[in-house]
PDB file of C-alpha atoms in Angstrom:
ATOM      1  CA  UNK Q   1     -40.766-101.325 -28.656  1.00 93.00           C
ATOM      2  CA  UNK Q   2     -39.195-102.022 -25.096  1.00 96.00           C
ATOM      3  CA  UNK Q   3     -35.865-102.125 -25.825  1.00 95.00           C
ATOM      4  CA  UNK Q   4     -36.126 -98.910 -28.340  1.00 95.00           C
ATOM      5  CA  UNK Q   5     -38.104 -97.455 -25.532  1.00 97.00           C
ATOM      6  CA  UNK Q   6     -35.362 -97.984 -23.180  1.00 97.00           C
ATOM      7  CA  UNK Q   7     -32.602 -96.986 -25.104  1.00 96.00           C
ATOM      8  CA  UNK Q   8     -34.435 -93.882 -25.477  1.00 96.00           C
ATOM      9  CA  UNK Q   9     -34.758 -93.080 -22.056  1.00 97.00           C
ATOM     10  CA  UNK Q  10     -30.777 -93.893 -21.273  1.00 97.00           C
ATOM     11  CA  UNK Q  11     -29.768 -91.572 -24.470  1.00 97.00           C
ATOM     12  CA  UNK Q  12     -31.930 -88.895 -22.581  1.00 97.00           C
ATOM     13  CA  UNK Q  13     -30.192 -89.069 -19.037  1.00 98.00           C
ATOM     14  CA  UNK Q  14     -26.915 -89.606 -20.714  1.00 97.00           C
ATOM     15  CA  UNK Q  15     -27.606 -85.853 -22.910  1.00 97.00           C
ATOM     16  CA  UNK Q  16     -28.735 -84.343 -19.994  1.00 98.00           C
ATOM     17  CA  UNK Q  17     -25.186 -85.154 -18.349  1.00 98.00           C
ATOM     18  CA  UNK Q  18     -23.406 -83.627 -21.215  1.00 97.00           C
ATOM     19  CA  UNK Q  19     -25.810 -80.612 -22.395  1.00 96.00           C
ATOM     20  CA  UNK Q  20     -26.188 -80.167 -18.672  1.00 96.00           C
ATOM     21  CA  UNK Q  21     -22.499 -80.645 -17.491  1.00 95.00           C
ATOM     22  CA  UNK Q  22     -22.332 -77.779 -14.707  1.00 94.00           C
ATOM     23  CA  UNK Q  23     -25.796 -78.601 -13.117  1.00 94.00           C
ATOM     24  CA  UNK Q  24     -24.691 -79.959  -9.962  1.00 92.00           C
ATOM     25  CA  UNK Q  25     -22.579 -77.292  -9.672  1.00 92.00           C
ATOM     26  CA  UNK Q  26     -24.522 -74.693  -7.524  1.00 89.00           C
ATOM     27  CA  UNK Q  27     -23.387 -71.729  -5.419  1.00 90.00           C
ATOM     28  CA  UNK Q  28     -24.194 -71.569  -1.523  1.00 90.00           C
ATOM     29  CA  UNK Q  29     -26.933 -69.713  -2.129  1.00 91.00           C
ATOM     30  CA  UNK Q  30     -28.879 -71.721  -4.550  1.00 89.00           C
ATOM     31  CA  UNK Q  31     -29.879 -75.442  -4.659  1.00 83.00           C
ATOM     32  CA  UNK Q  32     -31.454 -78.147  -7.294  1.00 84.00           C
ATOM     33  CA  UNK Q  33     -34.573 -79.223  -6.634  1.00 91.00           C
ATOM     34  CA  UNK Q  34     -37.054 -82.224  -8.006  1.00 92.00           C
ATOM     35  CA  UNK Q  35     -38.649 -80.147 -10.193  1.00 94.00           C
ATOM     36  CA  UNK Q  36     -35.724 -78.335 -12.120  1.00 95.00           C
ATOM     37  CA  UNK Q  37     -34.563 -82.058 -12.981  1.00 97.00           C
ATOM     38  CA  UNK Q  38     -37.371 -82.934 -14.271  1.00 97.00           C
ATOM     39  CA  UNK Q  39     -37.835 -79.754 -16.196  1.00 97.00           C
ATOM     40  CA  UNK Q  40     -34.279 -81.010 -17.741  1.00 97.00           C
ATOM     41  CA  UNK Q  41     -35.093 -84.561 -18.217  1.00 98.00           C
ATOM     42  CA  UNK Q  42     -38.679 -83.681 -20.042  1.00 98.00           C
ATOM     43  CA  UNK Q  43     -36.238 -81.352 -22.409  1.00 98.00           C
ATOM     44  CA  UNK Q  44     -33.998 -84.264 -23.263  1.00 98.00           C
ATOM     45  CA  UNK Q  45     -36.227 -86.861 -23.613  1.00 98.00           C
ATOM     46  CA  UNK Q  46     -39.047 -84.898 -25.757  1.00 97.00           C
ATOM     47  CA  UNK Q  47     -36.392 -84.621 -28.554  1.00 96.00           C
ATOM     48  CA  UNK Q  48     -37.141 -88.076 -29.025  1.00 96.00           C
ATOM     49  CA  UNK Q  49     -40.677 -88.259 -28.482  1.00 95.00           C
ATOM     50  CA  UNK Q  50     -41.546 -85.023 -31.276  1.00 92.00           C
ATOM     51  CA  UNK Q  51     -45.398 -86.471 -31.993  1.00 92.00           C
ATOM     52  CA  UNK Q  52     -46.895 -86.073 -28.179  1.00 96.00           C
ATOM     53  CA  UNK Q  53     -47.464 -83.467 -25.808  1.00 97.00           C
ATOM     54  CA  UNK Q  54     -45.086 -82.995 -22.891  1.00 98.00           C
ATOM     55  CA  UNK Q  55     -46.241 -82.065 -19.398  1.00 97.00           C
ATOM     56  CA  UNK Q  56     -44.148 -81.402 -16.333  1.00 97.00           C
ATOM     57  CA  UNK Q  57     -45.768 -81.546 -12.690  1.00 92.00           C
ATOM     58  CA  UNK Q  58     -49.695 -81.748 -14.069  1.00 90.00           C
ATOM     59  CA  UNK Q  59     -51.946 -82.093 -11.626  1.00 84.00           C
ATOM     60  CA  UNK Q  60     -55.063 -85.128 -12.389  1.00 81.00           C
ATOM     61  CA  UNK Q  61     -57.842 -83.345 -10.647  1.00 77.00           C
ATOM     62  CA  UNK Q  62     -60.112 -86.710 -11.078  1.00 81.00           C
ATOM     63  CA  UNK Q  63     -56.917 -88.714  -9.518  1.00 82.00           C
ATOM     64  CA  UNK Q  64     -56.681 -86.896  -6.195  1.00 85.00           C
ATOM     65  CA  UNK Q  65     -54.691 -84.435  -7.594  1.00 84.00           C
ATOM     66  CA  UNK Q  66     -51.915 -86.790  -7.235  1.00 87.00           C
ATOM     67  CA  UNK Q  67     -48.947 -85.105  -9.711  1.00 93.00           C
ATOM     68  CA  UNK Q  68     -46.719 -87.658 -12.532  1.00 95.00           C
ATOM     69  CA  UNK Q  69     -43.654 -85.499 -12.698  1.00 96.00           C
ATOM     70  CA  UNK Q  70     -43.437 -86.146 -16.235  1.00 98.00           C
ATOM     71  CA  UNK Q  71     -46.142 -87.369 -18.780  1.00 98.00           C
ATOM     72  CA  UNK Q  72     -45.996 -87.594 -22.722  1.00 98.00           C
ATOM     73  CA  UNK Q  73     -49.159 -88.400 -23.975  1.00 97.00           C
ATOM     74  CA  UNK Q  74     -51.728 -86.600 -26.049  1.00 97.00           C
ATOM     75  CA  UNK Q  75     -53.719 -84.448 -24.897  1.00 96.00           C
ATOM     76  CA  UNK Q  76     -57.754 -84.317 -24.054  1.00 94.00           C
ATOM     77  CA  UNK Q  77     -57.635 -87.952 -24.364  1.00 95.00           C
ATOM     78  CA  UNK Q  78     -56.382 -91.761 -22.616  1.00 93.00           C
ATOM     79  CA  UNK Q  79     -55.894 -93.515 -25.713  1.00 94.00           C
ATOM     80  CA  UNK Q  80     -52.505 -92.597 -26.533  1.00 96.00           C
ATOM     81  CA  UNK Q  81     -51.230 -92.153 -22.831  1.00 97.00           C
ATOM     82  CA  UNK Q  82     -47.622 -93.114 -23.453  1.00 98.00           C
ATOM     83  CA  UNK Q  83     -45.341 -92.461 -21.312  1.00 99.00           C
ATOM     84  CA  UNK Q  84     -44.857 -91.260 -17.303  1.00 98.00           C
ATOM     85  CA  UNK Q  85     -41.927 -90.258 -15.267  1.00 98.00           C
ATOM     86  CA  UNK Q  86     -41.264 -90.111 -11.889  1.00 97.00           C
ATOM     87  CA  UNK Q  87     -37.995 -88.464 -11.522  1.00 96.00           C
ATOM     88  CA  UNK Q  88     -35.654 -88.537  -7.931  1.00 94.00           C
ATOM     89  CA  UNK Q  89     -32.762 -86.681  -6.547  1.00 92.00           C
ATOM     90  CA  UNK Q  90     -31.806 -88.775  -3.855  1.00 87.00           C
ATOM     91  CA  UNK Q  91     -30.525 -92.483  -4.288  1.00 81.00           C
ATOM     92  CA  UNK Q  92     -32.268 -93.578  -1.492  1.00 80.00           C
ATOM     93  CA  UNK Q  93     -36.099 -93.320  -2.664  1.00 69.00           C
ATOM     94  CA  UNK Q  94     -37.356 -96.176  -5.331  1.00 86.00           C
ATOM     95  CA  UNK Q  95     -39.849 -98.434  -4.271  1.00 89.00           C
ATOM     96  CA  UNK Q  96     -42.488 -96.008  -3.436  1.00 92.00           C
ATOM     97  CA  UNK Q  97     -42.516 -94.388  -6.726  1.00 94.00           C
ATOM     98  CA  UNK Q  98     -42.650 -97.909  -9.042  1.00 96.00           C
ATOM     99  CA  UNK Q  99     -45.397 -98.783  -6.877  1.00 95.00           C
ATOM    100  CA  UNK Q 100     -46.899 -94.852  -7.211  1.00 94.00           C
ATOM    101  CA  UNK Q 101     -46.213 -95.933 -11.323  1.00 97.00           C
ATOM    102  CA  UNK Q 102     -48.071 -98.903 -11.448  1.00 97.00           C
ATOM    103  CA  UNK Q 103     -51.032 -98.312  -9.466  1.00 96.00           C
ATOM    104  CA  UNK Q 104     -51.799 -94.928 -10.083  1.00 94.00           C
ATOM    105  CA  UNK Q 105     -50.853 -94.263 -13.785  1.00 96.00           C
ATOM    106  CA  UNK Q 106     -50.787 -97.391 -15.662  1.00 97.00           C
ATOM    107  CA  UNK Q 107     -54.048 -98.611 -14.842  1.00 96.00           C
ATOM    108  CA  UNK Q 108     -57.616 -97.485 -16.260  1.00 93.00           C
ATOM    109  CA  UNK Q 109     -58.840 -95.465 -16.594  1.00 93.00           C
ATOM    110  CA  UNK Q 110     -55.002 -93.775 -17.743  1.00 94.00           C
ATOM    111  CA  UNK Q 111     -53.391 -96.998 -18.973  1.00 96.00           C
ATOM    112  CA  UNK Q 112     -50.005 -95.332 -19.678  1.00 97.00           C
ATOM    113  CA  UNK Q 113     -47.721 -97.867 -21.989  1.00 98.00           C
ATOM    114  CA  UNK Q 114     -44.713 -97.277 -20.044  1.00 99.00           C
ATOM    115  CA  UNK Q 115     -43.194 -96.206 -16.777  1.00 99.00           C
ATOM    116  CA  UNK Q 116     -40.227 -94.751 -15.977  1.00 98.00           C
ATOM    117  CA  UNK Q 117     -38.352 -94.426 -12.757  1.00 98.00           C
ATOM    118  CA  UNK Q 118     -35.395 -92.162 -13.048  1.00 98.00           C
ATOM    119  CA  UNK Q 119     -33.071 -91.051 -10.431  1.00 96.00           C
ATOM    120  CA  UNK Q 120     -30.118 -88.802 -10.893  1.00 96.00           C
ATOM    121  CA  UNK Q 121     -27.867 -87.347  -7.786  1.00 94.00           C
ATOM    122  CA  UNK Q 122     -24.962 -86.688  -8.942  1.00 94.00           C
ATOM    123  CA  UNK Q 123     -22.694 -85.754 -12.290  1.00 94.00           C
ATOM    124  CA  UNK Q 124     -23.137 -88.951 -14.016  1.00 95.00           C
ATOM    125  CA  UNK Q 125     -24.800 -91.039 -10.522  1.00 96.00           C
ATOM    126  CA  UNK Q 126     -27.964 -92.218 -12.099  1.00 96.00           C
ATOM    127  CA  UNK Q 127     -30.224 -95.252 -11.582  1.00 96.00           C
ATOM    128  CA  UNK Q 128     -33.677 -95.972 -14.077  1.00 98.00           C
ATOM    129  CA  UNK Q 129     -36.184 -98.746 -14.263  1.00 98.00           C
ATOM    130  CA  UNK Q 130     -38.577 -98.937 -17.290  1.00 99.00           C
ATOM    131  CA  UNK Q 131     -41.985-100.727 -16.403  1.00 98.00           C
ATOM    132  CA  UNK Q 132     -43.813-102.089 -19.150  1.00 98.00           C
ATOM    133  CA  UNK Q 133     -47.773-102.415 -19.491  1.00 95.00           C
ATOM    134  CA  UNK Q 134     -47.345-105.701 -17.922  1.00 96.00           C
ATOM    135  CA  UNK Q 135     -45.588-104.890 -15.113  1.00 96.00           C
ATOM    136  CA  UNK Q 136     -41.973-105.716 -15.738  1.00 98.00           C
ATOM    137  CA  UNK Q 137     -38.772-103.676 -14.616  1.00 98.00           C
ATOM    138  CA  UNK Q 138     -36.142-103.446 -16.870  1.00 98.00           C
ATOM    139  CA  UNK Q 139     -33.259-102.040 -15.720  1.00 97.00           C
ATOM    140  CA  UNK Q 140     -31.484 -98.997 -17.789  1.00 97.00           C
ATOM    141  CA  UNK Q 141     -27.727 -98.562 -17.479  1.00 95.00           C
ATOM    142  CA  UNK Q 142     -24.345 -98.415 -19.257  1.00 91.00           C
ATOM    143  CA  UNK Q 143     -25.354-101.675 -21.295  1.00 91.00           C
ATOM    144  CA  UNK Q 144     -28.289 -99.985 -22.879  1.00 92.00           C
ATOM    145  CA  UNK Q 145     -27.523 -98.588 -26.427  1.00 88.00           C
ATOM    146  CA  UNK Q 146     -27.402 -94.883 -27.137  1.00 89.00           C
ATOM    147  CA  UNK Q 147     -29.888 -93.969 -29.332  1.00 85.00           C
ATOM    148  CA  UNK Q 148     -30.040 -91.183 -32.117  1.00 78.00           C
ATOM    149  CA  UNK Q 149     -32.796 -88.920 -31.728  1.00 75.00           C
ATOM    150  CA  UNK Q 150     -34.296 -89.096 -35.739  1.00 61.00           C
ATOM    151  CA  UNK Q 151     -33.688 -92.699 -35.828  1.00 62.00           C
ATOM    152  CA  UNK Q 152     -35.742 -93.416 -32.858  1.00 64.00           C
ATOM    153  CA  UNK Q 153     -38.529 -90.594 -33.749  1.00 62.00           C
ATOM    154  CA  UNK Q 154     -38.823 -92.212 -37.147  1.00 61.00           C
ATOM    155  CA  UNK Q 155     -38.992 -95.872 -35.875  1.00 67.00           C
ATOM    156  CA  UNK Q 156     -41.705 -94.684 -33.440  1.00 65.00           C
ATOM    157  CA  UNK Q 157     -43.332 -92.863 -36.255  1.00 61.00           C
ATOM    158  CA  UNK Q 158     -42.944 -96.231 -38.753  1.00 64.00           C
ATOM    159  CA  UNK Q 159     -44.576 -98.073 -36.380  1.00 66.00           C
ATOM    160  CA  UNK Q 160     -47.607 -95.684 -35.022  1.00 59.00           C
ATOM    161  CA  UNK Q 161     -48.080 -95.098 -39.063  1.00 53.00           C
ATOM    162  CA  UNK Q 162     -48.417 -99.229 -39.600  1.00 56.00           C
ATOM    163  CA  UNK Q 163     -50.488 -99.616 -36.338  1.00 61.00           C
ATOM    164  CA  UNK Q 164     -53.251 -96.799 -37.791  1.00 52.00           C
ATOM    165  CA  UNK Q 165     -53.279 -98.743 -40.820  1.00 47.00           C
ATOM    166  CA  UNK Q 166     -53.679-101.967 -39.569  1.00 53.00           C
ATOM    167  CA  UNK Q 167     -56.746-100.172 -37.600  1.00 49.00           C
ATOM    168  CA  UNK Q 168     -58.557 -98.683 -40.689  1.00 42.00           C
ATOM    169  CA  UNK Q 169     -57.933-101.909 -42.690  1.00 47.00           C
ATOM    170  CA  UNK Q 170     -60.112-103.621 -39.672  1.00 53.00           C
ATOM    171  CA  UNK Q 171     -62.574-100.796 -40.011  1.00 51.00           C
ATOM    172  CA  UNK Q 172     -63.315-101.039 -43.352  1.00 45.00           C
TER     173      UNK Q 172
END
């Protein structure tokens, strides 16, 4: 599931550099800020991820109010908390937001599966980190596979199906 995971994620930022070519490309008078990329990013990547609700900027009002730039989850409950984003502009920030990723979001009560750290500042300038449940950081760049969008919603689906399964056989 990493590595399907992570070629997810690098299929996303690579589609949002082509179905997004001109979006550095800003008059004087207008600038990009954190939040349209990650309005962007959450459009590319929930083309993969068809089954869970997307969120952009949500607020945890029990956490703080501290605010994942990107979640996909399902909603009104923890158990299938899947994924969380923290997106950047500027190559210069990293640390603070694996550590934000970690502590604040994949822990209980939240327990997200993965993490992502993804920063983009310039046409094709990217770097991203996926963080697994246990803590690791893989690193997602030009050796990560491009992904098709039905063949990894249908994996994902294959293998949510078998783990339900697996669950009601131990049920019954």
């Amino acid at each position: 599931m990493d590595n399907l995971v992570r070629n997810i994620i690098y299929s996303s930022i690579k589609n949002f550099f082509e179905n997004e070519s001109d979006f550095f490309d800003y008059t004087s008078q207008t600038g990009m800020t954190e939040w349209n990329l990650t309005h962007h990013l959450c459009n590319e990547l929930s083309k993969y991820f068809l089954w869970l609700n997307k969120e952009v900027d949500v607020a945890k009002r029990n956490y703080d109010n501290k605010r994942p730039d990107i979640i996909f989850h399902k909603r009104r409950t923890n158990k299938f908390n899947f994924l969380v984003v923290e997106a950047k502009k500027n190559p210069n920030d990293k640390q603070l937001d694996i550590i934000k990723l970690k502590n604040n979001w994949m822990v209980r009560p939240l327990n997200y599966r993965f993490g992502e750290y993804i920063n983009i500042w310039g046409k094709g300038e990217f770097e991203a980190i996926l963080i697994t449940r246990d803590g690791s950081e893989i690193k997602i760049d030009e050796t990560t596979r491009v992904c098709l969008q039905t063949q990894a919603s249908h994996t994902m689906m294959d293998a949510r199906v078998k783990k339900a399964l697996n669950v009601h056989a131990n049920l019954s």
